[in-house]
Amino acid sequence: METLTESTSRMVHLSCSNCGSTHSAHTKQTFSPCCQLPLAAQYDLQTPFPKEVLAKRAATMWRYRELLPVQHEENIVSLGEGFTPILALQNLARKYNLSNLLLKDEGQNPTGSFKARGLSMAISMAKELGAEGCIVPTAGNAGVAMAAYCAKAGMKAVVVMPRHTPEAFREECYWYGAEVVLVDGLINDCAAKAKELNAAGNLLDVSTLKEPYRLEGKKTMGYELAEQLNWQLPDVILYPAGGGTGLIGIWKAFKELQELGWLEEDVKLPRMVAVQAANCQPLVATYLGHQANAQQYVGKPTIANGLAVPRPIGEQMMLQVLRESGGTAVSITEEDMLHGLRELGSHEGLFVAPEGAAVWMAARQLLSTGVLAPQETILLLNTGSGQKYMSNIAGQAKA
Ligand SMILES: *Cc1c(COP(=O)(O)O)cnc(C)c1O
Ligand SMILES: [Zn+2]
């Protein structure tokens, strides 16, 4: 008989993000059967666990394995994701008189975006729970990441993306051996198509927050921020929110670290800022009271493809993070994103995704309105590399 490694995970169950009822973590789960809303993994955080164990571990997100859902190490599907650098942006700080401007560069992950974290986790869990293949509606990066991790796991992959997605995303999926389906519309239209394609239910649907584990991958950004900043935290974190897994995940991580006692009691949690595209800003619209919720929101495409999520299932969870942290939500125009791209490139040598450029422009906007102060420690989350977006931003250099 095959013997499995001893489980190190401290996960105890999944809980409904809306009503708190608990659900088994040992069977395939999607969203909560009680409220049709996201499930979140819960851990034993009471049994003492010294953070000193981290020191000798590899520089990937799997260094936090006790606080992650995978039970048996042989199920981990890894391409080396996580532990991305935090860069000090001294040149822009000098230009704008800022004391401490930092950028966590998630563009350095496998497949060029932070989606690697979520999909490494989701595909590892799919393997552990015995899935034969996976399907995902995507704005681009999630599909590429899923295709890569499915290839590594020896699983079938079906990626459903908008027809207008830059070709680089589609092509990369092909090289990973995935099946790509193109749809006229945005990610919500792709979600409907994925549901139809998977009517028989043979594939595991790993849509954002419609399975519990991409969130667990993304939360490792929060652990890393704390560990890399020597268990201190920035005053404010700006995050480009589409479906919101990163925003919700980072906040979940901070709460878990507090409960574990890994953060001193005087460490204040950051204000969390959700940054969206002016072309598709459902969260901003709800936050400002322009609508009761985003369930009927209609968005337009944006060069920041990852932000074109008109009706996020995690909307209430995102709003909760903004409220609890004392943060806010802002939107950035296409033109400003291009400006931010050029500024980060020409001052800091960084070629970021338009989503990351939006985050920098949001910091500038909030500094000018006094919501952020120049002496605060400001952390920008750049979620991806600019490389695959070339066809979105081409032609600018000719002028
Ligand atoms: C997916 C994506 C986002 C949005 O992430 P969510 O977890 O859906 O909020 C932001 N930036 C990039 C580059 C992305 O690929
Ligand atoms: Zn519920």
Short mmCIF file of C-alpha atoms and ligand atoms in Angstrom, two decimals:
data_model
loop_
_atom_site.label_atom_id
_atom_site.label_comp_id
_atom_site.label_asym_id
_atom_site.label_seq_id
_atom_site.Cartn_x
_atom_site.Cartn_y
_atom_site.Cartn_z
CA MET A 1 0.00 0.00 0.00
CA GLU A 2 1.13 3.50 -0.81
CA THR A 3 2.02 5.43 2.33
CA LEU A 4 1.33 9.13 2.48
CA THR A 5 3.48 11.68 4.26
CA GLU A 6 2.12 12.75 7.60
CA SER A 7 -0.20 15.74 7.31
CA THR A 8 1.20 19.05 8.50
CA SER A 9 -1.83 21.20 7.63
CA ARG A 10 -3.74 22.72 10.53
CA MET A 11 -6.90 23.23 8.50
CA VAL A 12 -9.97 22.04 10.43
CA HIS A 13 -12.91 22.83 8.18
CA LEU A 14 -14.41 25.29 5.70
CA SER A 15 -16.86 27.94 6.81
CA CYS A 16 -19.49 29.92 4.91
CA SER A 17 -18.37 33.54 4.55
CA ASN A 18 -21.95 34.69 5.07
CA CYS A 19 -23.51 32.61 7.88
CA GLY A 20 -20.45 30.90 9.37
CA SER A 21 -21.82 27.36 9.12
CA THR A 22 -19.08 24.75 8.78
CA HIS A 23 -18.48 22.35 5.88
CA SER A 24 -16.08 19.45 5.34
CA ALA A 25 -12.63 20.21 3.99
CA HIS A 26 -12.13 16.59 2.90
CA THR A 27 -14.45 16.52 -0.09
CA LYS A 28 -14.60 18.61 -3.29
CA GLN A 29 -16.39 21.85 -2.50
CA THR A 30 -17.45 24.81 -4.59
CA PHE A 31 -19.26 27.70 -2.85
CA SER A 32 -21.39 27.33 0.28
CA PRO A 33 -24.50 25.18 -0.16
CA CYS A 34 -26.28 27.26 2.53
CA CYS A 35 -25.89 30.79 1.10
CA GLN A 36 -24.34 30.24 -2.37
CA LEU A 37 -21.44 32.43 -1.26
CA PRO A 38 -17.67 31.80 -0.88
CA LEU A 39 -16.30 29.24 1.56
CA ALA A 40 -13.17 30.02 3.57
CA ALA A 41 -10.70 27.57 5.13
CA GLN A 42 -10.32 27.71 8.91
CA TYR A 43 -7.30 26.53 10.88
CA ASP A 44 -6.28 25.57 14.38
CA LEU A 45 -4.49 28.78 15.35
CA GLN A 46 -4.54 28.11 19.10
CA THR A 47 -1.98 25.29 19.37
CA PRO A 48 1.36 27.09 19.88
CA PHE A 49 3.38 27.39 16.66
CA PRO A 50 6.64 29.36 16.74
CA LYS A 51 7.38 31.45 13.64
CA GLU A 52 11.09 30.61 14.00
CA VAL A 53 10.45 27.38 12.02
CA LEU A 54 10.23 29.52 8.88
CA ALA A 55 13.88 30.56 8.87
CA LYS A 56 15.22 27.36 7.29
CA ARG A 57 12.51 26.90 4.70
CA ALA A 58 12.57 27.42 0.93
CA ALA A 59 11.60 30.85 -0.41
CA THR A 60 8.21 29.87 -1.86
CA MET A 61 4.69 30.30 -0.53
CA TRP A 62 4.81 26.69 0.68
CA ARG A 63 7.01 27.76 3.59
CA TYR A 64 3.68 28.42 5.41
CA ARG A 65 2.42 24.86 4.81
CA GLU A 66 0.88 24.38 8.28
CA LEU A 67 -1.41 27.33 7.52
CA LEU A 68 -2.35 26.04 4.06
CA PRO A 69 -4.95 23.41 3.11
CA VAL A 70 -2.87 20.69 1.39
CA GLN A 71 -2.69 17.65 3.67
CA HIS A 72 0.03 15.60 1.98
CA GLU A 73 3.18 17.15 0.60
CA GLU A 74 3.30 14.88 -2.46
CA ASN A 75 0.14 16.61 -3.72
CA ILE A 76 1.81 20.02 -3.90
CA VAL A 77 1.99 21.24 -7.51
CA SER A 78 4.66 23.92 -7.49
CA LEU A 79 6.57 25.97 -10.04
CA GLY A 80 8.35 28.04 -7.38
CA GLU A 81 5.57 30.61 -6.71
CA GLY A 82 5.70 33.22 -4.00
CA PHE A 83 8.27 35.01 -1.86
CA THR A 84 8.45 37.79 -4.44
CA PRO A 85 10.60 40.81 -3.59
CA ILE A 86 9.46 44.02 -1.93
CA LEU A 87 11.21 46.82 -3.79
CA ALA A 88 11.81 50.34 -2.46
CA LEU A 89 10.80 52.88 -5.14
CA GLN A 90 13.34 55.55 -4.17
CA ASN A 91 13.20 57.51 -7.40
CA LEU A 92 9.45 58.02 -7.34
CA ALA A 93 9.58 58.62 -3.60
CA ARG A 94 12.07 61.42 -4.16
CA LYS A 95 10.03 62.92 -7.01
CA TYR A 96 6.85 63.01 -4.89
CA ASN A 97 8.44 63.64 -1.48
CA LEU A 98 7.34 60.34 0.01
CA SER A 99 9.05 58.79 3.04
CA ASN A 100 8.56 55.13 2.25
CA LEU A 101 7.16 53.88 -1.05
CA LEU A 102 7.29 50.09 -1.51
CA LEU A 103 6.17 47.73 -4.27
CA LYS A 104 5.71 43.99 -3.92
CA ASP A 105 6.45 42.64 -7.38
CA GLU A 106 4.12 39.77 -8.12
CA GLY A 107 5.09 39.98 -11.80
CA GLN A 108 8.09 37.81 -10.84
CA ASN A 109 5.89 34.77 -10.17
CA PRO A 110 5.73 31.76 -12.54
CA THR A 111 3.50 32.64 -15.54
CA GLY A 112 4.04 36.33 -14.79
CA SER A 113 1.33 37.13 -12.26
CA PHE A 114 0.09 36.52 -8.73
CA LYS A 115 -2.52 34.17 -10.17
CA ALA A 116 0.24 31.56 -9.83
CA ARG A 117 -0.31 31.51 -6.05
CA GLY A 118 -4.02 30.83 -6.24
CA LEU A 119 -3.81 28.28 -9.01
CA SER A 120 -0.85 26.42 -7.49
CA MET A 121 -3.02 26.00 -4.39
CA ALA A 122 -6.27 25.18 -6.23
CA ILE A 123 -4.63 22.61 -8.53
CA SER A 124 -2.77 21.01 -5.60
CA MET A 125 -6.11 20.62 -3.81
CA ALA A 126 -7.77 19.38 -7.01
CA LYS A 127 -5.06 16.70 -7.14
CA GLU A 128 -5.47 15.84 -3.47
CA LEU A 129 -9.24 15.51 -3.84
CA GLY A 130 -8.96 13.40 -7.00
CA ALA A 131 -10.10 15.74 -9.80
CA GLU A 132 -9.34 14.65 -13.37
CA GLY A 133 -9.32 18.08 -14.89
CA CYS A 134 -10.17 21.74 -14.30
CA ILE A 135 -12.02 24.53 -16.09
CA VAL A 136 -11.84 28.29 -15.49
CA PRO A 137 -13.43 31.47 -16.84
CA THR A 138 -10.67 34.06 -16.94
CA ALA A 139 -9.67 37.56 -18.00
CA GLY A 140 -6.26 36.10 -18.95
CA ASN A 141 -3.75 35.51 -16.18
CA ALA A 142 -5.78 32.95 -14.22
CA GLY A 143 -6.22 30.86 -17.34
CA VAL A 144 -2.51 30.89 -18.12
CA ALA A 145 -1.65 29.94 -14.54
CA MET A 146 -4.26 27.18 -14.43
CA ALA A 147 -2.99 25.77 -17.72
CA ALA A 148 0.59 25.65 -16.42
CA TYR A 149 -0.26 24.01 -13.07
CA CYS A 150 -2.62 21.51 -14.72
CA ALA A 151 0.19 20.58 -17.12
CA LYS A 152 2.52 20.02 -14.18
CA ALA A 153 -0.15 17.95 -12.39
CA GLY A 154 -0.97 15.88 -15.50
CA MET A 155 -4.55 17.15 -15.55
CA LYS A 156 -6.83 18.24 -18.38
CA ALA A 157 -7.31 22.05 -18.57
CA VAL A 158 -10.10 24.05 -20.24
CA VAL A 159 -9.71 27.85 -20.28
CA VAL A 160 -12.62 30.15 -21.22
CA MET A 161 -11.60 33.76 -22.00
CA PRO A 162 -13.02 36.87 -23.69
CA ARG A 163 -12.26 37.06 -27.41
CA HIS A 164 -10.61 40.49 -26.95
CA THR A 165 -7.99 39.13 -24.48
CA PRO A 166 -4.44 39.86 -25.72
CA GLU A 167 -3.24 36.99 -27.87
CA ALA A 168 -0.22 36.34 -25.64
CA PHE A 169 -2.53 34.90 -22.95
CA ARG A 170 -4.29 32.56 -25.36
CA GLU A 171 -1.05 31.43 -27.00
CA GLU A 172 0.63 30.62 -23.70
CA CYS A 173 -2.34 28.41 -22.73
CA TYR A 174 -1.83 26.51 -25.98
CA TRP A 175 1.82 25.81 -25.21
CA TYR A 176 0.80 24.38 -21.84
CA GLY A 177 -1.52 21.98 -23.68
CA ALA A 178 -4.79 23.54 -22.53
CA GLU A 179 -8.00 23.75 -24.52
CA VAL A 180 -8.98 27.41 -25.03
CA VAL A 181 -12.56 28.57 -25.67
CA LEU A 182 -13.17 32.22 -26.74
CA VAL A 183 -16.35 34.08 -25.78
CA ASP A 184 -17.79 37.45 -26.86
CA GLY A 185 -18.13 39.46 -23.65
CA LEU A 186 -16.49 39.78 -20.24
CA ILE A 187 -15.58 37.24 -17.58
CA ASN A 188 -19.18 36.82 -16.37
CA ASP A 189 -20.13 35.70 -19.91
CA CYS A 190 -17.17 33.29 -19.80
CA ALA A 191 -18.46 31.94 -16.48
CA ALA A 192 -21.82 31.14 -18.06
CA LYS A 193 -20.05 29.40 -20.97
CA ALA A 194 -17.85 27.39 -18.57
CA LYS A 195 -20.94 26.23 -16.71
CA GLU A 196 -22.51 25.09 -19.97
CA LEU A 197 -19.34 23.30 -21.14
CA ASN A 198 -19.09 21.51 -17.79
CA ALA A 199 -22.79 20.62 -17.47
CA ALA A 200 -21.83 16.98 -16.82
CA GLY A 201 -19.60 18.16 -13.95
CA ASN A 202 -16.52 16.16 -14.97
CA LEU A 203 -14.19 19.09 -14.49
CA LEU A 204 -13.52 21.06 -11.32
CA ASP A 205 -14.54 24.70 -11.83
CA VAL A 206 -11.84 26.84 -10.21
CA SER A 207 -13.54 30.25 -10.76
CA THR A 208 -12.51 33.01 -8.35
CA LEU A 209 -14.10 32.35 -4.92
CA LYS A 210 -16.31 29.58 -6.33
CA GLU A 211 -13.89 27.08 -4.82
CA PRO A 212 -12.18 27.75 -1.47
CA TYR A 213 -8.48 27.35 -2.23
CA ARG A 214 -7.36 30.08 -4.63
CA LEU A 215 -8.03 32.38 -1.68
CA GLU A 216 -5.60 30.35 0.45
CA GLY A 217 -2.90 30.77 -2.18
CA LYS A 218 -3.43 34.51 -2.42
CA LYS A 219 -3.43 34.96 1.33
CA THR A 220 0.25 33.99 1.41
CA MET A 221 0.96 37.54 0.14
CA GLY A 222 -0.18 38.76 3.54
CA TYR A 223 2.09 36.35 5.42
CA GLU A 224 5.01 37.36 3.22
CA LEU A 225 4.43 41.08 3.68
CA ALA A 226 4.63 40.58 7.46
CA GLU A 227 7.63 38.26 7.37
CA GLN A 228 9.58 40.29 4.80
CA LEU A 229 8.95 43.53 6.72
CA ASN A 230 10.18 41.84 9.91
CA TRP A 231 6.67 41.48 11.37
CA GLN A 232 5.84 45.14 10.88
CA LEU A 233 3.18 46.23 8.38
CA PRO A 234 2.75 49.19 6.00
CA ASP A 235 0.25 51.93 6.87
CA VAL A 236 -1.66 51.35 3.66
CA ILE A 237 -1.81 48.69 0.95
CA LEU A 238 -3.16 49.49 -2.51
CA TYR A 239 -4.52 46.51 -4.41
CA PRO A 240 -6.02 46.24 -7.93
CA ALA A 241 -9.35 44.51 -7.27
CA GLY A 242 -11.14 42.38 -9.81
CA GLY A 243 -12.74 39.36 -8.13
CA GLY A 244 -10.99 40.45 -4.95
CA THR A 245 -9.24 37.26 -3.81
CA GLY A 246 -6.00 39.11 -3.09
CA LEU A 247 -7.69 41.84 -1.06
CA ILE A 248 -9.73 39.35 0.95
CA GLY A 249 -6.81 36.93 1.23
CA ILE A 250 -4.27 39.46 2.51
CA TRP A 251 -6.72 40.62 5.17
CA LYS A 252 -7.47 37.01 6.16
CA ALA A 253 -3.73 36.44 6.54
CA PHE A 254 -3.33 39.44 8.84
CA LYS A 255 -6.19 38.21 11.05
CA GLU A 256 -4.66 34.74 11.22
CA LEU A 257 -1.24 36.17 12.12
CA GLN A 258 -2.83 38.16 14.92
CA GLU A 259 -4.54 35.05 16.26
CA LEU A 260 -1.31 33.05 16.02
CA GLY A 261 0.44 35.75 18.02
CA TRP A 262 2.97 36.34 15.22
CA LEU A 263 2.20 40.08 15.20
CA GLU A 264 2.92 42.13 18.31
CA GLU A 265 -0.17 43.72 19.79
CA ASP A 266 1.00 47.23 18.88
CA VAL A 267 1.26 46.41 15.16
CA LYS A 268 -1.63 48.20 13.46
CA LEU A 269 -3.21 46.51 10.46
CA PRO A 270 -2.95 48.51 7.21
CA ARG A 271 -5.77 50.44 5.55
CA MET A 272 -6.72 48.42 2.48
CA VAL A 273 -7.46 50.32 -0.74
CA ALA A 274 -9.24 48.64 -3.65
CA VAL A 275 -8.24 50.09 -7.01
CA GLN A 276 -10.44 49.56 -10.07
CA ALA A 277 -10.59 50.66 -13.71
CA ALA A 278 -12.93 53.55 -14.55
CA ASN A 279 -14.24 51.29 -17.34
CA CYS A 280 -15.32 48.63 -14.86
CA GLN A 281 -15.74 49.82 -11.26
CA PRO A 282 -18.56 47.84 -9.64
CA LEU A 283 -17.02 47.94 -6.18
CA VAL A 284 -16.39 51.70 -6.29
CA ALA A 285 -19.98 52.26 -7.43
CA THR A 286 -21.37 50.27 -4.51
CA TYR A 287 -18.89 51.78 -2.06
CA LEU A 288 -19.98 55.29 -3.08
CA GLY A 289 -23.65 54.32 -2.77
CA HIS A 290 -24.42 54.65 -6.48
CA GLN A 291 -26.00 51.18 -6.42
CA ALA A 292 -27.16 48.73 -3.74
CA ASN A 293 -24.80 46.06 -5.05
CA ALA A 294 -23.04 45.02 -8.25
CA GLN A 295 -25.42 42.28 -9.29
CA GLN A 296 -26.65 44.24 -12.33
CA TYR A 297 -23.46 46.21 -13.02
CA VAL A 298 -22.39 46.46 -16.66
CA GLY A 299 -18.69 47.03 -17.29
CA LYS A 300 -16.59 47.80 -20.33
CA PRO A 301 -13.28 46.18 -21.32
CA THR A 302 -10.09 47.80 -20.00
CA ILE A 303 -6.38 47.46 -20.80
CA ALA A 304 -6.12 46.15 -17.23
CA ASN A 305 -7.87 42.91 -18.20
CA GLY A 306 -7.78 41.53 -14.65
CA LEU A 307 -10.01 44.38 -13.45
CA ALA A 308 -12.85 43.67 -15.88
CA VAL A 309 -15.00 41.77 -13.38
CA PRO A 310 -18.45 43.44 -13.43
CA ARG A 311 -20.27 41.27 -10.87
CA PRO A 312 -17.83 39.86 -8.32
CA ILE A 313 -19.25 37.12 -6.09
CA GLY A 314 -16.98 38.32 -3.27
CA GLU A 315 -18.32 41.88 -3.30
CA GLN A 316 -19.62 41.83 0.29
CA MET A 317 -16.36 40.32 1.54
CA MET A 318 -14.36 43.07 -0.20
CA LEU A 319 -16.58 45.81 1.24
CA GLN A 320 -16.13 44.26 4.67
CA VAL A 321 -12.32 44.48 4.31
CA LEU A 322 -12.54 48.14 3.26
CA ARG A 323 -14.79 48.95 6.22
CA GLU A 324 -12.86 46.97 8.83
CA SER A 325 -9.49 48.33 7.74
CA GLY A 326 -10.62 51.93 7.30
CA GLY A 327 -9.69 51.81 3.63
CA THR A 328 -11.41 53.05 0.50
CA ALA A 329 -12.08 52.27 -3.19
CA VAL A 330 -10.98 54.36 -6.17
CA SER A 331 -10.96 54.08 -9.95
CA ILE A 332 -8.36 54.99 -12.56
CA THR A 333 -8.85 55.88 -16.25
CA GLU A 334 -7.17 54.05 -19.14
CA GLU A 335 -5.13 57.14 -19.93
CA ASP A 336 -3.86 57.41 -16.36
CA MET A 337 -2.86 53.73 -16.38
CA LEU A 338 -0.67 54.35 -19.42
CA HIS A 339 0.84 57.35 -17.67
CA GLY A 340 1.55 55.25 -14.57
CA LEU A 341 3.11 52.50 -16.69
CA ARG A 342 5.52 54.94 -18.25
CA GLU A 343 6.33 56.53 -14.90
CA LEU A 344 7.11 53.20 -13.19
CA GLY A 345 9.09 52.11 -16.23
CA SER A 346 11.12 55.25 -16.73
CA HIS A 347 11.82 55.97 -13.05
CA GLU A 348 12.11 52.51 -11.54
CA GLY A 349 12.91 50.12 -14.39
CA LEU A 350 9.69 48.21 -13.83
CA PHE A 351 7.47 47.04 -16.67
CA VAL A 352 4.29 46.31 -14.76
CA ALA A 353 0.82 45.13 -15.75
CA PRO A 354 -1.69 47.98 -16.31
CA GLU A 355 -3.31 46.77 -13.04
CA GLY A 356 -0.09 47.64 -11.20
CA ALA A 357 0.13 51.00 -12.95
CA ALA A 358 -3.43 51.73 -11.78
CA VAL A 359 -2.36 51.12 -8.21
CA TRP A 360 0.46 53.66 -8.43
CA MET A 361 -1.87 56.26 -9.97
CA ALA A 362 -4.38 55.56 -7.19
CA ALA A 363 -1.68 56.32 -4.61
CA ARG A 364 -1.00 59.63 -6.36
CA GLN A 365 -4.72 60.43 -6.42
CA LEU A 366 -5.14 59.67 -2.70
CA LEU A 367 -2.00 61.65 -1.81
CA SER A 368 -3.37 64.66 -3.66
CA THR A 369 -6.68 64.48 -1.77
CA GLY A 370 -4.98 63.94 1.60
CA VAL A 371 -6.37 60.43 2.15
CA LEU A 372 -2.74 59.25 2.20
CA ALA A 373 0.01 61.22 3.89
CA PRO A 374 3.52 61.49 2.38
CA GLN A 375 5.19 60.24 5.57
CA GLU A 376 3.17 57.01 5.64
CA THR A 377 4.57 53.66 4.53
CA ILE A 378 2.70 52.99 1.29
CA LEU A 379 2.78 49.54 -0.28
CA LEU A 380 1.77 49.07 -3.91
CA LEU A 381 0.84 45.58 -4.97
CA ASN A 382 1.92 45.01 -8.55
CA THR A 383 0.00 41.91 -9.50
CA GLY A 384 1.58 41.08 -12.85
CA SER A 385 4.23 41.65 -15.46
CA GLY A 386 3.49 43.95 -18.41
CA GLN A 387 4.85 41.53 -21.03
CA LYS A 388 1.62 39.82 -22.04
CA TYR A 389 -0.29 43.12 -22.34
CA MET A 390 1.84 44.40 -25.20
CA SER A 391 -1.01 44.35 -27.75
CA ASN A 392 -3.17 46.44 -25.35
CA ILE A 393 -0.59 49.17 -25.04
CA ALA A 394 1.14 49.01 -28.42
CA GLY A 395 1.63 52.13 -30.49
CA GLN A 396 2.28 54.50 -27.59
CA ALA A 397 6.02 54.56 -28.29
CA LYS A 398 5.58 55.92 -31.83
CA ALA A 399 4.38 59.34 -30.75
C1 LIG B 1 -6.66 38.76 -11.78
C2 LIG B 1 -5.84 39.96 -11.70
C3 LIG B 1 -6.17 41.01 -10.82
C4 LIG B 1 -7.39 40.98 -9.96
O1 LIG B 1 -7.26 39.97 -9.00
P1 LIG B 1 -8.52 39.50 -8.14
O2 LIG B 1 -7.97 38.47 -7.23
O3 LIG B 1 -9.52 38.97 -9.11
O4 LIG B 1 -9.01 40.71 -7.43
C5 LIG B 1 -5.30 42.08 -10.75
N1 LIG B 1 -4.18 42.14 -11.50
C6 LIG B 1 -3.83 41.16 -12.36
C7 LIG B 1 -2.59 41.31 -13.15
C8 LIG B 1 -4.65 40.03 -12.48
O5 LIG B 1 -4.29 39.06 -13.31
ZN ZN B 2 -24.08 30.14 4.70
#
